[in-house]
């Protein structure tokens, strides 16, 4: 509720570039400090783990793991497609999970994509955007990274509404949920090794580069 109230807060003075991109960053100083702290943790823990994961696995194995983890998130994708009124997208997502689970050995093979049904990422932040809710202010969340108030709220809803999480907690197998979360983080970090290193090495302002990349990526996802 607090996040949704803040989403409608009055805009402060912004540059033309920020206005053009829809960036609202009134707590930039706090965000910059948080990003620096996140960067310290990333360099000390996440990046070495991601590089180690890459070193001990071959690309086909990493692809299989990525496919499997993505298949597990299908109920959340389907739910958000329905909430957005995208019946075709929900149908495609349902077909994907059925095909990949039954014929793709639990989802390690993405046979649906090979058959012309590509994955389409949807989350509750995108759902709120289709309902007309604005980004709200830009925030850098400790350990989790860049977001906006809308997307952070959406992430929280997706996390708690995930049927698999609820099932595992109901049968007292919470450790499997946390294992899945950890595997997802490492998998995503491994895929971003080159991207993040490039931003660090070539950005005049690393903070601004990360912020810009985040907004551009979210715009692309919202607009499919």
mmCIF file of C-alpha atoms in Angstrom:
data_model
loop_
_atom_site.group_PDB
_atom_site.id
_atom_site.type_symbol
_atom_site.label_atom_id
_atom_site.label_comp_id
_atom_site.label_asym_id
_atom_site.label_seq_id
_atom_site.Cartn_x
_atom_site.Cartn_y
_atom_site.Cartn_z
ATOM 1 C CA UNK A 1 0.000 0.000 0.000
ATOM 2 C CA UNK A 2 2.825 2.387 0.875
ATOM 3 C CA UNK A 3 4.512 1.650 -2.454
ATOM 4 C CA UNK A 4 1.322 2.333 -4.400
ATOM 5 C CA UNK A 5 0.804 5.614 -2.562
ATOM 6 C CA UNK A 6 4.375 6.685 -3.348
ATOM 7 C CA UNK A 7 3.810 5.832 -7.009
ATOM 8 C CA UNK A 8 1.419 8.762 -7.239
ATOM 9 C CA UNK A 9 3.704 11.226 -5.453
ATOM 10 C CA UNK A 10 4.452 14.571 -7.071
ATOM 11 C CA UNK A 11 7.275 14.626 -9.610
ATOM 12 C CA UNK A 12 10.341 16.682 -8.784
ATOM 13 C CA UNK A 13 12.568 18.633 -11.146
ATOM 14 C CA UNK A 14 14.139 16.349 -13.745
ATOM 15 C CA UNK A 15 16.377 16.781 -16.765
ATOM 16 C CA UNK A 16 14.959 16.558 -20.278
ATOM 17 C CA UNK A 17 16.732 13.226 -20.785
ATOM 18 C CA UNK A 18 15.211 11.786 -17.623
ATOM 19 C CA UNK A 19 11.763 13.036 -18.616
ATOM 20 C CA UNK A 20 12.131 11.505 -22.083
ATOM 21 C CA UNK A 21 12.990 8.103 -20.570
ATOM 22 C CA UNK A 22 10.417 8.429 -17.810
ATOM 23 C CA UNK A 23 13.110 8.322 -15.119
ATOM 24 C CA UNK A 24 12.148 9.645 -11.696
ATOM 25 C CA UNK A 25 15.078 9.353 -9.297
ATOM 26 C CA UNK A 26 14.513 11.663 -6.300
ATOM 27 C CA UNK A 27 16.668 9.562 -3.935
ATOM 28 C CA UNK A 28 19.659 9.295 -6.263
ATOM 29 C CA UNK A 29 22.241 9.824 -3.513
ATOM 30 C CA UNK A 30 20.835 6.936 -1.481
ATOM 31 C CA UNK A 31 20.577 4.775 -4.585
ATOM 32 C CA UNK A 32 24.199 5.439 -5.521
ATOM 33 C CA UNK A 33 25.384 4.333 -2.081
ATOM 34 C CA UNK A 34 23.231 1.197 -2.290
ATOM 35 C CA UNK A 35 24.597 0.382 -5.740
ATOM 36 C CA UNK A 36 28.165 0.682 -4.453
ATOM 37 C CA UNK A 37 27.382 -1.684 -1.578
ATOM 38 C CA UNK A 38 25.684 -4.115 -3.958
ATOM 39 C CA UNK A 39 28.730 -3.929 -6.209
ATOM 40 C CA UNK A 40 31.016 -4.852 -3.329
ATOM 41 C CA UNK A 41 28.880 -7.905 -2.539
ATOM 42 C CA UNK A 42 28.686 -8.825 -6.214
ATOM 43 C CA UNK A 43 32.458 -8.692 -6.733
ATOM 44 C CA UNK A 44 33.110 -10.591 -3.509
ATOM 45 C CA UNK A 45 30.441 -13.274 -3.822
ATOM 46 C CA UNK A 46 28.100 -13.401 -6.805
ATOM 47 C CA UNK A 47 30.568 -12.789 -9.624
ATOM 48 C CA UNK A 48 33.106 -15.402 -8.397
ATOM 49 C CA UNK A 49 30.306 -17.942 -7.888
ATOM 50 C CA UNK A 50 28.900 -17.219 -11.351
ATOM 51 C CA UNK A 51 32.333 -17.588 -12.928
ATOM 52 C CA UNK A 52 32.912 -20.799 -11.009
ATOM 53 C CA UNK A 53 29.552 -22.115 -12.185
ATOM 54 C CA UNK A 54 30.514 -21.312 -15.770
ATOM 55 C CA UNK A 55 33.915 -22.963 -15.340
ATOM 56 C CA UNK A 56 32.514 -26.296 -14.149
ATOM 57 C CA UNK A 57 29.593 -26.561 -16.587
ATOM 58 C CA UNK A 58 29.425 -26.779 -20.361
ATOM 59 C CA UNK A 59 27.027 -24.543 -22.344
ATOM 60 C CA UNK A 60 24.445 -27.314 -23.034
ATOM 61 C CA UNK A 61 24.185 -28.028 -19.300
ATOM 62 C CA UNK A 62 23.727 -24.344 -18.485
ATOM 63 C CA UNK A 63 21.079 -24.094 -21.202
ATOM 64 C CA UNK A 64 19.254 -27.089 -19.758
ATOM 65 C CA UNK A 65 19.328 -25.619 -16.236
ATOM 66 C CA UNK A 66 18.108 -22.259 -17.534
ATOM 67 C CA UNK A 67 15.257 -23.971 -19.409
ATOM 68 C CA UNK A 68 14.280 -25.964 -16.313
ATOM 69 C CA UNK A 69 14.217 -22.911 -14.034
ATOM 70 C CA UNK A 70 12.230 -20.932 -16.589
ATOM 71 C CA UNK A 71 9.716 -23.757 -16.886
ATOM 72 C CA UNK A 72 9.193 -23.672 -13.119
ATOM 73 C CA UNK A 73 8.193 -19.993 -13.368
ATOM 74 C CA UNK A 74 5.488 -20.710 -15.964
ATOM 75 C CA UNK A 75 2.489 -20.476 -13.558
ATOM 76 C CA UNK A 76 3.465 -16.896 -12.674
ATOM 77 C CA UNK A 77 3.832 -16.017 -16.365
ATOM 78 C CA UNK A 78 0.459 -17.550 -17.220
ATOM 79 C CA UNK A 79 -1.248 -15.759 -14.338
ATOM 80 C CA UNK A 80 0.106 -12.398 -15.406
ATOM 81 C CA UNK A 81 -0.856 -13.009 -19.033
ATOM 82 C CA UNK A 82 -4.431 -13.610 -17.884
ATOM 83 C CA UNK A 83 -4.415 -10.516 -15.659
ATOM 84 C CA UNK A 84 -3.254 -8.490 -18.666
ATOM 85 C CA UNK A 85 -6.102 -9.863 -20.766
ATOM 86 C CA UNK A 86 -3.654 -11.522 -23.143
ATOM 87 C CA UNK A 87 -5.501 -14.783 -23.784
ATOM 88 C CA UNK A 88 -3.288 -15.712 -26.715
ATOM 89 C CA UNK A 89 -0.173 -15.206 -24.623
ATOM 90 C CA UNK A 90 -1.652 -17.245 -21.770
ATOM 91 C CA UNK A 91 -2.519 -20.012 -24.215
ATOM 92 C CA UNK A 92 1.014 -20.021 -25.618
ATOM 93 C CA UNK A 93 2.539 -20.072 -22.133
ATOM 94 C CA UNK A 94 0.263 -22.957 -21.139
ATOM 95 C CA UNK A 95 1.185 -24.878 -24.277
ATOM 96 C CA UNK A 96 4.861 -24.269 -23.533
ATOM 97 C CA UNK A 97 4.709 -25.689 -20.006
ATOM 98 C CA UNK A 98 2.718 -28.754 -21.143
ATOM 99 C CA UNK A 99 5.012 -29.516 -24.086
ATOM 100 C CA UNK A 100 8.262 -28.866 -22.260
ATOM 101 C CA UNK A 101 7.239 -30.679 -19.072
ATOM 102 C CA UNK A 102 5.891 -33.803 -20.774
ATOM 103 C CA UNK A 103 8.114 -34.050 -23.861
ATOM 104 C CA UNK A 104 11.062 -31.945 -22.752
ATOM 105 C CA UNK A 105 12.014 -34.067 -19.740
ATOM 106 C CA UNK A 106 10.575 -31.737 -17.122
ATOM 107 C CA UNK A 107 11.555 -28.607 -19.012
ATOM 108 C CA UNK A 108 15.281 -29.113 -19.538
ATOM 109 C CA UNK A 109 14.586 -29.056 -23.287
ATOM 110 C CA UNK A 110 12.686 -26.124 -24.784
ATOM 111 C CA UNK A 111 10.849 -28.084 -27.469
ATOM 112 C CA UNK A 112 8.073 -25.489 -27.553
ATOM 113 C CA UNK A 113 10.484 -22.794 -28.744
ATOM 114 C CA UNK A 114 11.807 -25.181 -31.383
ATOM 115 C CA UNK A 115 8.195 -25.635 -32.493
ATOM 116 C CA UNK A 116 7.563 -21.912 -32.850
ATOM 117 C CA UNK A 117 6.261 -20.977 -29.377
ATOM 118 C CA UNK A 118 8.970 -18.767 -27.855
ATOM 119 C CA UNK A 119 9.150 -17.814 -24.188
ATOM 120 C CA UNK A 120 7.591 -14.468 -23.262
ATOM 121 C CA UNK A 121 8.571 -13.105 -19.864
ATOM 122 C CA UNK A 122 5.700 -11.580 -17.883
ATOM 123 C CA UNK A 123 5.591 -10.380 -14.285
ATOM 124 C CA UNK A 124 3.220 -8.413 -12.090
ATOM 125 C CA UNK A 125 5.206 -5.223 -12.610
ATOM 126 C CA UNK A 126 4.389 -5.493 -16.317
ATOM 127 C CA UNK A 127 0.777 -6.263 -15.422
ATOM 128 C CA UNK A 128 0.557 -3.071 -13.342
ATOM 129 C CA UNK A 129 2.043 -1.167 -16.292
ATOM 130 C CA UNK A 130 -0.658 -2.497 -18.642
ATOM 131 C CA UNK A 131 -3.236 -1.347 -16.106
ATOM 132 C CA UNK A 132 -1.840 2.165 -16.491
ATOM 133 C CA UNK A 133 0.252 2.408 -13.330
ATOM 134 C CA UNK A 134 3.416 4.462 -13.751
ATOM 135 C CA UNK A 135 6.918 3.416 -12.749
ATOM 136 C CA UNK A 136 7.091 5.448 -9.578
ATOM 137 C CA UNK A 137 10.502 6.474 -8.384
ATOM 138 C CA UNK A 138 13.642 4.547 -9.249
ATOM 139 C CA UNK A 139 15.110 2.539 -6.382
ATOM 140 C CA UNK A 140 18.183 0.367 -5.941
ATOM 141 C CA UNK A 141 17.233 -2.446 -3.586
ATOM 142 C CA UNK A 142 19.945 -3.869 -1.325
ATOM 143 C CA UNK A 143 21.259 -7.126 -2.824
ATOM 144 C CA UNK A 144 18.456 -7.225 -5.440
ATOM 145 C CA UNK A 145 19.586 -4.283 -7.556
ATOM 146 C CA UNK A 146 17.767 -1.729 -9.731
ATOM 147 C CA UNK A 147 13.994 -1.454 -9.739
ATOM 148 C CA UNK A 148 11.119 0.991 -9.474
ATOM 149 C CA UNK A 149 8.413 1.129 -6.833
ATOM 150 C CA UNK A 150 5.963 -0.437 -9.271
ATOM 151 C CA UNK A 151 8.302 -3.246 -10.281
ATOM 152 C CA UNK A 152 9.424 -3.880 -6.698
ATOM 153 C CA UNK A 153 5.772 -4.224 -5.677
ATOM 154 C CA UNK A 154 5.234 -6.564 -8.608
ATOM 155 C CA UNK A 155 8.235 -8.677 -7.636
ATOM 156 C CA UNK A 156 6.855 -9.051 -4.119
ATOM 157 C CA UNK A 157 3.433 -10.118 -5.416
ATOM 158 C CA UNK A 158 4.948 -12.632 -7.847
ATOM 159 C CA UNK A 159 7.085 -14.111 -5.084
ATOM 160 C CA UNK A 160 4.216 -14.691 -2.679
ATOM 161 C CA UNK A 161 1.670 -15.697 -5.340
ATOM 162 C CA UNK A 162 3.962 -18.299 -6.931
ATOM 163 C CA UNK A 163 2.015 -21.604 -6.727
ATOM 164 C CA UNK A 164 5.213 -23.652 -6.498
ATOM 165 C CA UNK A 165 6.454 -21.610 -3.524
ATOM 166 C CA UNK A 166 3.103 -22.005 -1.768
ATOM 167 C CA UNK A 167 3.105 -25.761 -2.412
ATOM 168 C CA UNK A 168 6.647 -26.267 -1.113
ATOM 169 C CA UNK A 169 5.923 -24.232 2.011
ATOM 170 C CA UNK A 170 2.689 -26.164 2.531
ATOM 171 C CA UNK A 171 4.525 -29.502 2.544
ATOM 172 C CA UNK A 172 7.349 -28.041 4.664
ATOM 173 C CA UNK A 173 9.958 -28.298 1.937
ATOM 174 C CA UNK A 174 10.999 -24.659 2.103
ATOM 175 C CA UNK A 175 14.619 -25.556 1.436
ATOM 176 C CA UNK A 176 13.702 -26.576 -2.101
ATOM 177 C CA UNK A 177 12.239 -23.125 -2.710
ATOM 178 C CA UNK A 178 15.375 -21.410 -1.438
ATOM 179 C CA UNK A 179 17.533 -23.744 -3.517
ATOM 180 C CA UNK A 180 15.533 -22.755 -6.575
ATOM 181 C CA UNK A 181 15.918 -19.051 -5.747
ATOM 182 C CA UNK A 182 19.674 -19.442 -5.312
ATOM 183 C CA UNK A 183 20.018 -21.388 -8.548
ATOM 184 C CA UNK A 184 18.012 -18.740 -10.404
ATOM 185 C CA UNK A 185 20.237 -15.934 -9.083
ATOM 186 C CA UNK A 186 23.451 -17.740 -10.056
ATOM 187 C CA UNK A 187 22.035 -18.641 -13.472
ATOM 188 C CA UNK A 188 21.022 -15.046 -14.199
ATOM 189 C CA UNK A 189 24.326 -13.646 -12.919
ATOM 190 C CA UNK A 190 26.284 -16.019 -15.150
ATOM 191 C CA UNK A 191 24.359 -14.782 -18.186
ATOM 192 C CA UNK A 192 25.240 -11.177 -17.298
ATOM 193 C CA UNK A 193 28.978 -11.570 -16.694
ATOM 194 C CA UNK A 194 30.039 -9.864 -19.939
ATOM 195 C CA UNK A 195 27.278 -7.244 -19.828
ATOM 196 C CA UNK A 196 28.116 -6.062 -16.315
ATOM 197 C CA UNK A 197 31.873 -6.131 -16.929
ATOM 198 C CA UNK A 198 31.365 -4.037 -20.055
ATOM 199 C CA UNK A 199 29.259 -1.497 -18.150
ATOM 200 C CA UNK A 200 31.864 -1.276 -15.409
ATOM 201 C CA UNK A 201 34.755 -0.845 -17.819
ATOM 202 C CA UNK A 202 33.251 1.487 -20.404
ATOM 203 C CA UNK A 203 30.673 3.617 -18.601
ATOM 204 C CA UNK A 204 31.548 7.190 -17.723
ATOM 205 C CA UNK A 205 28.925 6.934 -14.968
ATOM 206 C CA UNK A 206 28.271 3.318 -14.002
ATOM 207 C CA UNK A 207 25.216 4.252 -11.922
ATOM 208 C CA UNK A 208 23.571 6.140 -14.793
ATOM 209 C CA UNK A 209 24.429 3.334 -17.235
ATOM 210 C CA UNK A 210 22.792 0.694 -15.022
ATOM 211 C CA UNK A 211 19.749 2.887 -14.514
ATOM 212 C CA UNK A 212 19.382 3.535 -18.252
ATOM 213 C CA UNK A 213 19.815 -0.157 -19.087
ATOM 214 C CA UNK A 214 17.174 -1.088 -16.525
ATOM 215 C CA UNK A 215 14.600 1.332 -17.908
ATOM 216 C CA UNK A 216 15.244 0.304 -21.503
ATOM 217 C CA UNK A 217 14.910 -3.374 -20.645
ATOM 218 C CA UNK A 218 11.668 -2.834 -18.748
ATOM 219 C CA UNK A 219 10.218 -0.770 -21.602
ATOM 220 C CA UNK A 220 11.036 -3.568 -24.016
ATOM 221 C CA UNK A 221 9.369 -6.173 -21.785
ATOM 222 C CA UNK A 222 6.259 -4.071 -21.184
ATOM 223 C CA UNK A 223 5.884 -3.452 -24.925
ATOM 224 C CA UNK A 224 6.522 -7.152 -25.682
#
